Amino acid sequence: WRILVNIAVQDKSDNIPPNLAGDFMRSILNNTPYPATLLQAVLRRIRSDTEYRVKPVRAALLKAYLNRYHRFYQNQNYKEVAMELDISQPSTGYHLGRLFAALEKIQEEANPGLNATIRERYYGAACSTPITVFTNLLRLKNHHLAKMDSKGRVIYFERLLGEIVGKLSQFPAHLSLHEQGLFAIGYYHQRQAFFTKTSES
């Protein structure tokens, strides 16, 4: 119930699609891949929840769906999603998600107390049609970095962006549903890594 309520409209149990609950339970009991409708429901909910987007339960659900799917349908190019940030993950979607998280963090630090970040306006497009937003977001990032007082932070972010962009050969026109799932996980992992670093320092 706790898992499914996180993908229901307004996070209300009344809005859990009844057929999805049954299919999900059946896949657990039969040890088969989770239903494709589960992946679609999670991605739809992340797109519609402008305030939170990728909550821990949603990230865990995407990770579980993708890893389980690829255990059944072997793919040499797929690397299992790890528990935390994995800079050696080969997925383009994963690194685009990381890039989006880094650009959002830069915006937040350059404009403390900002009501709405790029997450509210651009997440849906960045996740599904990256080519339409990333060039604009990278241009905006220069403006945000120029506003930062700490040169150390500017150097840190420039290095991080260089590392992430170095893993991307291009900004794709479209991401498949699986890559959109990896985008969400990459975004979540990078956000968590920022949070962990801040609390440790």
CSV table of C-alpha atoms in Angstrom, one decimal:
chain,number,residue,atom,x,y,z
A,1,TRP,CA,0.0,0.0,0.0
A,2,ARG,CA,2.8,2.4,0.9
A,3,ILE,CA,4.5,1.8,-2.4
A,4,LEU,CA,1.3,2.2,-4.5
A,5,VAL,CA,0.0,5.3,-2.7
A,6,ASN,CA,3.2,7.1,-3.8
A,7,ILE,CA,2.2,6.7,-7.5
A,8,ALA,CA,-1.5,7.5,-7.0
A,9,VAL,CA,-2.9,10.9,-7.9
A,10,GLN,CA,-2.6,13.3,-4.9
A,11,ASP,CA,-0.9,10.3,-3.0
A,12,LYS,CA,-4.4,9.1,-2.0
A,13,SER,CA,-5.1,5.4,-1.7
A,14,ASP,CA,-8.6,5.9,-3.3
A,15,ASN,CA,-6.7,6.8,-6.5
A,16,ILE,CA,-4.6,3.6,-6.8
A,17,PRO,CA,-5.6,2.0,-10.1
A,18,PRO,CA,-7.3,-1.3,-9.0
A,19,ASN,CA,-5.8,-3.4,-11.9
A,20,LEU,CA,-2.3,-2.1,-11.2
A,21,ALA,CA,-2.5,-3.2,-7.5
A,22,GLY,CA,-3.5,-6.7,-8.6
A,23,ASP,CA,-0.9,-7.0,-11.4
A,24,PHE,CA,1.8,-5.7,-9.0
A,25,MET,CA,0.9,-8.2,-6.3
A,26,ARG,CA,0.7,-11.1,-8.9
A,27,SER,CA,4.3,-10.3,-10.2
A,28,ILE,CA,5.6,-10.4,-6.6
A,29,LEU,CA,3.9,-13.7,-5.8
A,30,ASN,CA,5.0,-15.3,-9.2
A,31,ASN,CA,8.5,-13.7,-9.2
A,32,THR,CA,8.0,-12.2,-12.6
A,33,PRO,CA,8.9,-8.7,-14.0
A,34,TYR,CA,6.7,-5.9,-12.5
A,35,PRO,CA,4.0,-4.8,-14.9
A,36,ALA,CA,4.9,-2.1,-17.5
A,37,THR,CA,1.9,-0.1,-16.2
A,38,LEU,CA,3.8,0.3,-12.9
A,39,LEU,CA,6.7,2.1,-14.7
A,40,GLN,CA,4.3,4.3,-16.6
A,41,ALA,CA,2.4,5.2,-13.5
A,42,VAL,CA,5.5,6.1,-11.5
A,43,LEU,CA,6.8,8.3,-14.4
A,44,ARG,CA,3.4,10.0,-14.8
A,45,ARG,CA,3.2,10.7,-11.1
A,46,ILE,CA,6.7,12.2,-11.0
A,47,ARG,CA,5.8,14.5,-13.9
A,48,SER,CA,2.6,15.7,-12.2
A,49,ASP,CA,4.0,16.2,-8.7
A,50,THR,CA,5.8,19.5,-9.3
A,51,GLU,CA,6.6,19.9,-5.6
A,52,TYR,CA,8.4,16.7,-4.8
A,53,ARG,CA,9.0,14.9,-8.1
A,54,VAL,CA,11.3,12.0,-7.2
A,55,LYS,CA,10.5,10.8,-3.6
A,56,PRO,CA,12.6,8.0,-2.1
A,57,VAL,CA,9.8,5.4,-2.6
A,58,ARG,CA,9.4,6.4,-6.3
A,59,ALA,CA,13.2,6.1,-6.9
A,60,ALA,CA,13.2,2.7,-5.2
A,61,LEU,CA,10.3,1.6,-7.3
A,62,LEU,CA,12.0,2.6,-10.5
A,63,LYS,CA,15.2,0.9,-9.5
A,64,ALA,CA,13.3,-2.3,-8.6
A,65,TYR,CA,11.3,-2.3,-11.9
A,66,LEU,CA,14.4,-1.8,-14.1
A,67,ASN,CA,16.7,-4.2,-12.3
A,68,ARG,CA,14.1,-6.9,-12.1
A,69,TYR,CA,13.2,-6.4,-15.8
A,70,HIS,CA,16.8,-6.8,-16.9
A,71,ARG,CA,17.3,-9.9,-14.8
A,72,PHE,CA,14.5,-11.5,-16.8
A,73,TYR,CA,15.5,-10.0,-20.2
A,74,GLN,CA,19.3,-10.1,-20.2
A,75,ASN,CA,20.9,-7.1,-21.9
A,76,GLN,CA,24.7,-6.8,-22.1
A,77,ASN,CA,24.5,-3.0,-22.2
A,78,TYR,CA,22.5,-2.7,-19.0
A,79,LYS,CA,24.2,-2.1,-15.7
A,80,GLU,CA,22.1,-2.7,-12.6
A,81,VAL,CA,21.1,0.5,-10.8
A,82,ALA,CA,23.1,0.8,-7.6
A,83,MET,CA,21.9,2.0,-4.1
A,84,GLU,CA,23.6,5.4,-4.5
A,85,LEU,CA,25.4,7.7,-7.0
A,86,ASP,CA,27.2,5.6,-9.6
A,87,ILE,CA,29.4,7.7,-11.9
A,88,SER,CA,30.2,4.6,-13.9
A,89,GLN,CA,26.6,3.9,-14.9
A,90,PRO,CA,26.5,3.8,-18.7
A,91,SER,CA,23.0,5.1,-19.1
A,92,THR,CA,22.6,8.4,-20.9
A,93,GLY,CA,19.3,9.0,-19.1
A,94,TYR,CA,21.0,8.5,-15.7
A,95,HIS,CA,23.7,11.2,-16.4
A,96,LEU,CA,21.1,13.6,-17.8
A,97,GLY,CA,19.2,13.2,-14.5
A,98,ARG,CA,22.5,14.0,-12.7
A,99,LEU,CA,23.1,17.0,-14.9
A,100,PHE,CA,19.6,18.3,-14.2
A,101,ALA,CA,20.1,17.9,-10.4
A,102,ALA,CA,23.5,19.7,-10.6
A,103,LEU,CA,21.9,22.6,-12.6
A,104,GLU,CA,19.1,22.9,-10.1
A,105,LYS,CA,21.6,22.9,-7.2
A,106,ILE,CA,23.6,25.7,-8.9
A,107,GLN,CA,20.4,27.7,-9.3
A,108,GLU,CA,19.5,27.2,-5.6
A,109,GLU,CA,22.9,28.3,-4.3
A,110,ALA,CA,23.0,31.3,-6.6
A,111,ASN,CA,19.4,32.4,-5.5
A,112,PRO,CA,18.9,31.4,-1.9
A,113,GLY,CA,15.2,31.3,-0.9
A,114,LEU,CA,14.0,30.9,-4.5
A,115,ASN,CA,10.4,29.9,-4.6
A,116,ALA,CA,10.4,27.8,-7.8
A,117,THR,CA,13.4,26.1,-9.3
A,118,ILE,CA,14.0,24.6,-12.8
A,119,ARG,CA,12.5,21.4,-11.3
A,120,GLU,CA,9.0,22.9,-11.4
A,121,ARG,CA,9.2,24.3,-14.9
A,122,TYR,CA,11.6,22.0,-16.9
A,123,TYR,CA,11.6,18.5,-15.3
A,124,GLY,CA,9.0,17.0,-17.6
A,125,ALA,CA,10.7,18.2,-20.8
A,126,ALA,CA,14.2,17.5,-19.6
A,127,CYS,CA,13.2,13.9,-18.8
A,128,SER,CA,11.4,13.1,-22.1
A,129,THR,CA,12.9,15.4,-24.7
A,130,PRO,CA,16.3,16.5,-23.4
A,131,ILE,CA,17.4,18.4,-26.5
A,132,THR,CA,14.6,20.9,-26.1
A,133,VAL,CA,15.8,22.3,-22.7
A,134,PHE,CA,19.4,21.4,-21.8
A,135,THR,CA,21.1,23.9,-24.1
A,136,ASN,CA,19.0,26.7,-22.5
A,137,LEU,CA,19.6,25.4,-19.0
A,138,LEU,CA,23.4,25.2,-19.6
A,139,ARG,CA,23.3,28.8,-20.8
A,140,LEU,CA,21.4,29.9,-17.7
A,141,LYS,CA,23.9,28.1,-15.5
A,142,ASN,CA,26.7,30.6,-16.5
A,143,HIS,CA,24.5,33.4,-15.2
A,144,HIS,CA,23.9,31.6,-11.9
A,145,LEU,CA,27.6,30.7,-11.4
A,146,ALA,CA,28.5,34.4,-11.9
A,147,LYS,CA,26.3,35.3,-9.0
A,148,MET,CA,28.0,32.9,-6.5
A,149,ASP,CA,30.3,34.5,-3.9
A,150,SER,CA,32.4,31.4,-3.2
A,151,LYS,CA,35.0,30.8,-6.0
A,152,GLY,CA,35.5,27.3,-4.4
A,153,ARG,CA,31.9,26.4,-5.1
A,154,VAL,CA,32.1,27.7,-8.7
A,155,ILE,CA,35.2,25.5,-9.3
A,156,TYR,CA,33.5,22.5,-7.7
A,157,PHE,CA,30.4,22.9,-9.8
A,158,GLU,CA,32.4,23.4,-13.0
A,159,ARG,CA,34.4,20.2,-12.4
A,160,LEU,CA,31.2,18.3,-11.6
A,161,LEU,CA,29.5,19.5,-14.8
A,162,GLY,CA,32.6,18.7,-16.8
A,163,GLU,CA,32.6,15.1,-15.3
A,164,ILE,CA,28.9,14.6,-16.1
A,165,VAL,CA,28.9,16.2,-19.6
A,166,GLY,CA,32.0,14.1,-20.4
A,167,LYS,CA,29.7,11.0,-20.2
A,168,LEU,CA,27.2,12.4,-22.7
A,169,SER,CA,27.9,12.2,-26.4
A,170,GLN,CA,24.8,14.3,-27.2
A,171,PHE,CA,21.4,15.5,-25.9
A,172,PRO,CA,18.9,13.0,-27.3
A,173,ALA,CA,15.7,14.1,-29.0
A,174,HIS,CA,13.7,11.6,-26.9
A,175,LEU,CA,14.3,9.2,-24.0
A,176,SER,CA,12.6,5.8,-23.9
A,177,LEU,CA,10.5,5.0,-20.8
A,178,HIS,CA,13.3,3.0,-19.3
A,179,GLU,CA,15.8,5.8,-19.8
A,180,GLN,CA,13.2,8.2,-18.3
A,181,GLY,CA,13.2,5.9,-15.3
A,182,LEU,CA,17.0,6.1,-15.2
A,183,PHE,CA,16.9,9.9,-15.5
A,184,ALA,CA,14.7,10.1,-12.4
A,185,ILE,CA,17.1,7.8,-10.5
A,186,GLY,CA,20.2,9.8,-11.6
A,187,TYR,CA,18.4,13.0,-10.5
A,188,TYR,CA,17.6,11.4,-7.2
A,189,HIS,CA,21.1,10.0,-6.6
A,190,GLN,CA,22.8,13.3,-7.4
A,191,ARG,CA,20.5,15.2,-5.1
A,192,GLN,CA,21.1,12.8,-2.3
A,193,ALA,CA,24.9,13.0,-2.9
A,194,PHE,CA,24.7,16.8,-2.5
A,195,PHE,CA,22.7,16.4,0.7
A,196,THR,CA,25.1,13.8,2.1
A,197,LYS,CA,28.1,16.0,1.3
A,198,THR,CA,26.5,19.1,3.0
A,199,SER,CA,25.6,17.2,6.1
A,200,GLU,CA,29.2,15.7,6.4
A,201,SER,CA,31.0,19.0,5.9
